[in-house]
PDB file of C-alpha atoms in Angstrom:
ATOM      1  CA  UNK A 254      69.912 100.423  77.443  1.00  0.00           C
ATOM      2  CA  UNK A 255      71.470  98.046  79.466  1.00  0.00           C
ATOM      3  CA  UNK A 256      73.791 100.510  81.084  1.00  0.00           C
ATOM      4  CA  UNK A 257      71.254 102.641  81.923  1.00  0.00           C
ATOM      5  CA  UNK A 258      69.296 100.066  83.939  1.00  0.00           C
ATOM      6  CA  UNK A 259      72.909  99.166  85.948  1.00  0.00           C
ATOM      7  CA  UNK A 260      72.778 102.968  87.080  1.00  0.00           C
ATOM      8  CA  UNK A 261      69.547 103.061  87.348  1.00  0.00           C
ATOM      9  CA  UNK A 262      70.052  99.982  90.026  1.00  0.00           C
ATOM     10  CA  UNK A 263      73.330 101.685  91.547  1.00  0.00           C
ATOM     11  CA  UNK A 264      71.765 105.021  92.060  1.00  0.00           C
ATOM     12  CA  UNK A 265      68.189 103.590  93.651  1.00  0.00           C
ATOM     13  CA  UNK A 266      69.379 102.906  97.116  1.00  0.00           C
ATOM     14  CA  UNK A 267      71.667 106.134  97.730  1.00  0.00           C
ATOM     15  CA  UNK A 268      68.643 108.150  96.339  1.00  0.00           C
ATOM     16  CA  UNK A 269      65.946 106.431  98.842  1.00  0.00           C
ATOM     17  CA  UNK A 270      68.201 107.525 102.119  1.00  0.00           C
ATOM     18  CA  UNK A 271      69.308 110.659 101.494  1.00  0.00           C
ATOM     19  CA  UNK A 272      65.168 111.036 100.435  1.00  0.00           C
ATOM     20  CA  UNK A 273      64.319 109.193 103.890  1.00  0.00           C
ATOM     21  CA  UNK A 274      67.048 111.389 105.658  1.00  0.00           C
ATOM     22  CA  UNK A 275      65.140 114.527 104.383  1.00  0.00           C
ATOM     23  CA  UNK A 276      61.901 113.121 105.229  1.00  0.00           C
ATOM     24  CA  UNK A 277      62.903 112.275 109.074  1.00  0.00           C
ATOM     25  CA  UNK A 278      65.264 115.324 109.020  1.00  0.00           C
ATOM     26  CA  UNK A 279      63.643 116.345 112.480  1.00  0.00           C
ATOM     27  CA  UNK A 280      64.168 113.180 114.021  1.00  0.00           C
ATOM     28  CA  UNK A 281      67.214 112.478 113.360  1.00  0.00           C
ATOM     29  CA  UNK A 282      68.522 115.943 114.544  1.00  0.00           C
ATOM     30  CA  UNK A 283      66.668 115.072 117.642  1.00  0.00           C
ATOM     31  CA  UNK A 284      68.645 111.424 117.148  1.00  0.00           C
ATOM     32  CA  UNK A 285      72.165 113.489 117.179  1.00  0.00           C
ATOM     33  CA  UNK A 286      71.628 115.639 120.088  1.00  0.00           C
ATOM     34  CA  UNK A 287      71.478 112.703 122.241  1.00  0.00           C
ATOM     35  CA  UNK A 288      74.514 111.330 121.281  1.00  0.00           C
ATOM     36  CA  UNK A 289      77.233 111.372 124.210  1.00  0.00           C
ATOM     37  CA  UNK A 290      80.153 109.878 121.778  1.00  0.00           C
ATOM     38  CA  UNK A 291      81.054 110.739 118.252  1.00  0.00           C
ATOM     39  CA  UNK A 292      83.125 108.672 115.873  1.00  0.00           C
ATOM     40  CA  UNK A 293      84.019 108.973 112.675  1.00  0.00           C
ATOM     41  CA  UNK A 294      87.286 107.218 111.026  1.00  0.00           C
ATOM     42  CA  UNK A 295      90.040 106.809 113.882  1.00  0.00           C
ATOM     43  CA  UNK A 296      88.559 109.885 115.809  1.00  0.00           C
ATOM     44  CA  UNK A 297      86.397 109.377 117.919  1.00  0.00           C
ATOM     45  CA  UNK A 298      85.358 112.310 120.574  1.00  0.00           C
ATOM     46  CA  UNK A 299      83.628 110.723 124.056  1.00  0.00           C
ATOM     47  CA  UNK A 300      82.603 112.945 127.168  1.00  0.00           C
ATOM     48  CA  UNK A 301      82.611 110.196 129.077  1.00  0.00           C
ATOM     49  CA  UNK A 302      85.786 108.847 128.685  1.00  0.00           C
ATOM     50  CA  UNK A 303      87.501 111.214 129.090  1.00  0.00           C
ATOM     51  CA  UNK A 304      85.908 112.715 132.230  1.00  0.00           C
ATOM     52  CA  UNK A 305      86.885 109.212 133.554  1.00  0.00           C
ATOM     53  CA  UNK A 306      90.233 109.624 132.480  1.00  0.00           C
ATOM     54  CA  UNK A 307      90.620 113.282 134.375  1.00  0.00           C
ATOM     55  CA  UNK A 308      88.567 111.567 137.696  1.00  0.00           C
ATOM     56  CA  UNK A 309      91.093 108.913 137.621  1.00  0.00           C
ATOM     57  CA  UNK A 310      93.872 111.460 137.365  1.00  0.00           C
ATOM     58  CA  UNK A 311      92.487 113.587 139.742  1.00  0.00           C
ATOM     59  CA  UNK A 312      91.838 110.634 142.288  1.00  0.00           C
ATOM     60  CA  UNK A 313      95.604 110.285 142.103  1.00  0.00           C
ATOM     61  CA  UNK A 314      96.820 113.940 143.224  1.00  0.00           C
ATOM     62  CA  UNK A 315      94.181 113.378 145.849  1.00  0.00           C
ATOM     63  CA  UNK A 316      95.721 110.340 147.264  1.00  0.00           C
ATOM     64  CA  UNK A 317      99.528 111.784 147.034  1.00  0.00           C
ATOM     65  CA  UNK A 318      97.808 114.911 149.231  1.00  0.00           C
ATOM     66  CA  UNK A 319      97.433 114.343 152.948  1.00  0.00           C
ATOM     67  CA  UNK A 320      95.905 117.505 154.170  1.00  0.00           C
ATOM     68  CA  UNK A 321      92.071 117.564 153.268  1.00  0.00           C
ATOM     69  CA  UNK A 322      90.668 121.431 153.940  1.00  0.00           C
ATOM     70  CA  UNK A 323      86.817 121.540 154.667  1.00  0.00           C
ATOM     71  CA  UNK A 324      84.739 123.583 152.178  1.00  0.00           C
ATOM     72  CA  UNK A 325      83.712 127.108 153.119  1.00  0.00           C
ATOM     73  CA  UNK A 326      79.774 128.401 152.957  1.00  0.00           C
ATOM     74  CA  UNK A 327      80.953 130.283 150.028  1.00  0.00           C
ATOM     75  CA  UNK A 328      82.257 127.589 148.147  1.00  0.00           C
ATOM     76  CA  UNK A 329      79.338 125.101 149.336  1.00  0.00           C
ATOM     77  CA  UNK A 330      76.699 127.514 147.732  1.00  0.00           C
ATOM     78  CA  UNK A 331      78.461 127.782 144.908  1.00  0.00           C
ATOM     79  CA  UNK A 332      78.833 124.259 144.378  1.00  0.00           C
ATOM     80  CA  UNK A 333      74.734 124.023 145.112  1.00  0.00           C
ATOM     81  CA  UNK A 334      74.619 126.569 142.400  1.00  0.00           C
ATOM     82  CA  UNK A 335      76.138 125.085 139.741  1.00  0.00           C
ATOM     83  CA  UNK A 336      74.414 121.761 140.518  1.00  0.00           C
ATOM     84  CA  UNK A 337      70.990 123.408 139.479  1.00  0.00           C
ATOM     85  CA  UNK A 338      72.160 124.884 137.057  1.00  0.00           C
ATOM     86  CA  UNK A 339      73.199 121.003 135.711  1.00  0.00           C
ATOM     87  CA  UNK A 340      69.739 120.070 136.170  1.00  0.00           C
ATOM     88  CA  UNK A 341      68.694 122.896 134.143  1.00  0.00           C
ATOM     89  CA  UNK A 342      71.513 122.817 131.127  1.00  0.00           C
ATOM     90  CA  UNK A 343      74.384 120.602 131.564  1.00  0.00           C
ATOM     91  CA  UNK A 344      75.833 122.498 128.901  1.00  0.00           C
ATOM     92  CA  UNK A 345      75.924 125.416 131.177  1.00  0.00           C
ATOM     93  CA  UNK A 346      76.909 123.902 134.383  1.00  0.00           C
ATOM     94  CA  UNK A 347      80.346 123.129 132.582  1.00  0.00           C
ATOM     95  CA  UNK A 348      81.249 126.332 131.086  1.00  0.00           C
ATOM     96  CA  UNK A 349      80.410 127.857 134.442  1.00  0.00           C
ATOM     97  CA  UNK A 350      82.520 125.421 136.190  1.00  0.00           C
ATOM     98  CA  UNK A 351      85.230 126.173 133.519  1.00  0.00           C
ATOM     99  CA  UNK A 352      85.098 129.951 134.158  1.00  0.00           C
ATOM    100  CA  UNK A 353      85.495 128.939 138.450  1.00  0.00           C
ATOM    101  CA  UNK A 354      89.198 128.066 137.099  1.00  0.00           C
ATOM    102  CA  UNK A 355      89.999 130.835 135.096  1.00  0.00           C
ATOM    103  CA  UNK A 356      89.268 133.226 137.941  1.00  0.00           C
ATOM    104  CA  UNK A 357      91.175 130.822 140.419  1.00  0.00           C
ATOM    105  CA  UNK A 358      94.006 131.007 137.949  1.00  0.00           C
ATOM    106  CA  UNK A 359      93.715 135.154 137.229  1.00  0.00           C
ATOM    107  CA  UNK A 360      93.545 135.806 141.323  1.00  0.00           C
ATOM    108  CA  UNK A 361      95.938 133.697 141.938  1.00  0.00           C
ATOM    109  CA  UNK A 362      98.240 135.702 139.561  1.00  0.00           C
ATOM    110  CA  UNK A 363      96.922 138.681 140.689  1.00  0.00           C
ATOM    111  CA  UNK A 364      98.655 137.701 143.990  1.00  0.00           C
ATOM    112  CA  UNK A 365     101.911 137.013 142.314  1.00  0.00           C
ATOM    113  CA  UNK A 366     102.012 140.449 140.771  1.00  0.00           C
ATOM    114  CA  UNK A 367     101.663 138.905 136.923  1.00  0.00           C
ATOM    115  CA  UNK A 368      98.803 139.160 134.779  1.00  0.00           C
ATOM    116  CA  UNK A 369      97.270 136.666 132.586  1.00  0.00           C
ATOM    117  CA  UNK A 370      93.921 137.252 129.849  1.00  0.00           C
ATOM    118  CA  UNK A 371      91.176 135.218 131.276  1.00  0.00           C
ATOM    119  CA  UNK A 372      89.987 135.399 127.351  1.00  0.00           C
ATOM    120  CA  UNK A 373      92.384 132.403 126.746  1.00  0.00           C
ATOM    121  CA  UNK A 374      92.187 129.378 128.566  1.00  0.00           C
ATOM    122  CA  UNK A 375      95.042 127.897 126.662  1.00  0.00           C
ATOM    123  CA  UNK A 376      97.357 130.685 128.241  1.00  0.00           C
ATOM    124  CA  UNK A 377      95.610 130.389 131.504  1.00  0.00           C
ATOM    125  CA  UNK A 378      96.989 126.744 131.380  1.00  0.00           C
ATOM    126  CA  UNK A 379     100.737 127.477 130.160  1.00  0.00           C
ATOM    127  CA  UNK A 380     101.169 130.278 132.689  1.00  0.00           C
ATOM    128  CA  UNK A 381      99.824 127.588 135.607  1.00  0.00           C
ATOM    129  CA  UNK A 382     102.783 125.640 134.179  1.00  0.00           C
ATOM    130  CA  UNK A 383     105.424 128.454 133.960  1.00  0.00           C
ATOM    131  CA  UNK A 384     104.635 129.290 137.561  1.00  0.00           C
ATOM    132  CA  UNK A 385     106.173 125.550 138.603  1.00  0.00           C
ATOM    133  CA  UNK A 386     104.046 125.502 141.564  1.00  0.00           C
ATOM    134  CA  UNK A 387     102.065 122.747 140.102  1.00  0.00           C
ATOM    135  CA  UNK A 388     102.845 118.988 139.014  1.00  0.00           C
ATOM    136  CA  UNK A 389     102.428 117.397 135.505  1.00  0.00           C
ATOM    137  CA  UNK A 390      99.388 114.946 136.862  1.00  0.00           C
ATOM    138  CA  UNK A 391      97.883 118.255 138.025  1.00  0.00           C
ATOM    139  CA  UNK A 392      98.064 120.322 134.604  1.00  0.00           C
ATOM    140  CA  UNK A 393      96.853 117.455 132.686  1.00  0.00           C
ATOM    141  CA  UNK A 394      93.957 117.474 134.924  1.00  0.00           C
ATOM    142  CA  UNK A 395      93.328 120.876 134.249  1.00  0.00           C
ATOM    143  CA  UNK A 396      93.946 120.590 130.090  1.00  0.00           C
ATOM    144  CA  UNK A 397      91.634 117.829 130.424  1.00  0.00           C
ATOM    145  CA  UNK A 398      89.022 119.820 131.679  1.00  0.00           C
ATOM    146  CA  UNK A 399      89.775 122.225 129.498  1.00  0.00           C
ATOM    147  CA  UNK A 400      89.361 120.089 126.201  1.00  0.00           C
ATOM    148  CA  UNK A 401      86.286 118.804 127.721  1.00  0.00           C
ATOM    149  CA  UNK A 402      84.277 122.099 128.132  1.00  0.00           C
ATOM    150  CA  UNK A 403      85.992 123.045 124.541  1.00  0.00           C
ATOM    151  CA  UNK A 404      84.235 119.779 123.243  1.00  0.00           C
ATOM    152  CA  UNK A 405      80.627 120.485 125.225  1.00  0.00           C
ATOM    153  CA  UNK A 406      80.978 124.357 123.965  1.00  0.00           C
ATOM    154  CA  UNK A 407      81.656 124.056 120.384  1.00  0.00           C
ATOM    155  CA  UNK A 408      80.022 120.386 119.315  1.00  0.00           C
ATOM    156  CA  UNK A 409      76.364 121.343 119.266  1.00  0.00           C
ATOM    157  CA  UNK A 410      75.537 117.541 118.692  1.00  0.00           C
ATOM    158  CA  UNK A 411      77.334 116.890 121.852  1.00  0.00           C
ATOM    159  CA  UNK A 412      74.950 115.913 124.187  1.00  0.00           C
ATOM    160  CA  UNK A 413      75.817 116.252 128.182  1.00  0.00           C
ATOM    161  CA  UNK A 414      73.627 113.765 130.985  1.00  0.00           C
ATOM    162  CA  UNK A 415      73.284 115.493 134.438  1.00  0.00           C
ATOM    163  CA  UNK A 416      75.684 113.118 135.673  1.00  0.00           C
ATOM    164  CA  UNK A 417      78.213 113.648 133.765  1.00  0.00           C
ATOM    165  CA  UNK A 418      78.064 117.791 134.068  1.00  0.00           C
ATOM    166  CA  UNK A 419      78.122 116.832 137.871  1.00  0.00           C
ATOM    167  CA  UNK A 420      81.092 114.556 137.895  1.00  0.00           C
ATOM    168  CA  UNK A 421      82.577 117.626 135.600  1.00  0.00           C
ATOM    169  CA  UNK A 422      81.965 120.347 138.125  1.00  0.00           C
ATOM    170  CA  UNK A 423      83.347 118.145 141.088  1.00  0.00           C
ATOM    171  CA  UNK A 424      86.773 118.019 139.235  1.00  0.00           C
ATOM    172  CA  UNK A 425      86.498 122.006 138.152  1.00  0.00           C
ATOM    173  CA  UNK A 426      85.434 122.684 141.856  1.00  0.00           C
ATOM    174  CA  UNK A 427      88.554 121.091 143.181  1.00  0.00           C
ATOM    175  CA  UNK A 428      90.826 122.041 140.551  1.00  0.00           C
ATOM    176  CA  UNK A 429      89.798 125.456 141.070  1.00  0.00           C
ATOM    177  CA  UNK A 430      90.162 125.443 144.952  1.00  0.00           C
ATOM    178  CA  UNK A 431      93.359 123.721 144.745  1.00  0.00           C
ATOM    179  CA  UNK A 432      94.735 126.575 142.065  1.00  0.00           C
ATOM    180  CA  UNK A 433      93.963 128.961 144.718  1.00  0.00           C
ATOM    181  CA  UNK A 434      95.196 127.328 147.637  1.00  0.00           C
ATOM    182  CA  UNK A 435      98.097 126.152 145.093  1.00  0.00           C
ATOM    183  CA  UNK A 436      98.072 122.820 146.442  1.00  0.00           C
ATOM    184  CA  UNK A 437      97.818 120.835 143.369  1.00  0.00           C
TER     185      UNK A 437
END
């Protein structure tokens, strides 16, 4: 009887959260789509971090580059674009500003006389770097983009702020003018 009571006593706490878990089920999905940083273990998977890491990259190519080009009416509408689209879905904004680099990347091949799939962005990325025209700092700007919108596309308890998908498109929108121009 005794041992009985012990699991009894073991099992009651376990047994009231997962039963309070299943009560508040609705909040607390509501709970994880606000979450901007995930951890569990050693991994731990944070928008913001690493958006600061490619801004601080990025602030460095800028700095090494002395010639400054001013933006174009096309580009400025499509930058006004994709920041209402951020106010709308964040979510959105940054695969859209993702998809401004893959068609920087396929016309710019399309000048060189090669052809890349715009299906892959992983191949988009090692054909930038087989084509030498760009530096290290630059390509790990670009990957780091590129793992971002992976993580905002296929963690749907990632949660995006404006801000963020704002500071995202700023990098896309240069990285993708600069592939162009290759002057990254």
């Amino acid at each position: 009887m005794e041992h009985l009571v012990e699991i009894i006593k073991a099992l009651a706490w376990p047994v009231a959260v997962v039963w309070l878990g299943y009560l508040f089920r609705a909040e607390l999905r509501g709970l994880i789509t606000r979450l901007t940083a995930l951890k569990h273990g050693d991994t731990e998977i944070s928008f913001n971090q690493d958006l600061k890491q490619a801004e601080q990259k990025a602030s460095e190519l800028e700095q090494s580059k002395e010639t400054v080009s001013e933006s174009s009416p096309e580009e400025l509408s499509q930058k006004e674009r994709l920041y209402r689209l951020a106010e709308i879905s964040p979510r959105a904004a940054i695969v859209e500003a993702w998809t401004l680099i893959e068609i920087a990347a396929v016309k710019s091949d399309l000048t060189t006389g090669s052809a890349i799939k715009r299906t892959n962005p992983k191949l988009i990325l090692e054909h930038l770097v087989c084509t030498g025209n760009f530096s290290p700092n630059s390509i790990e700007v670009i990957n780091s983009l590129r793992k971002l919108r992976n993580r905002v596309s296929h963690l749907p308890d990632f949660a995006i702020t404006q801000d963020e998908a704002e500071r995202y498109l700023d990098l896309a929108i240069k990285s993708a003018h600069a592939i162009e121009n290759r002057a990254i």
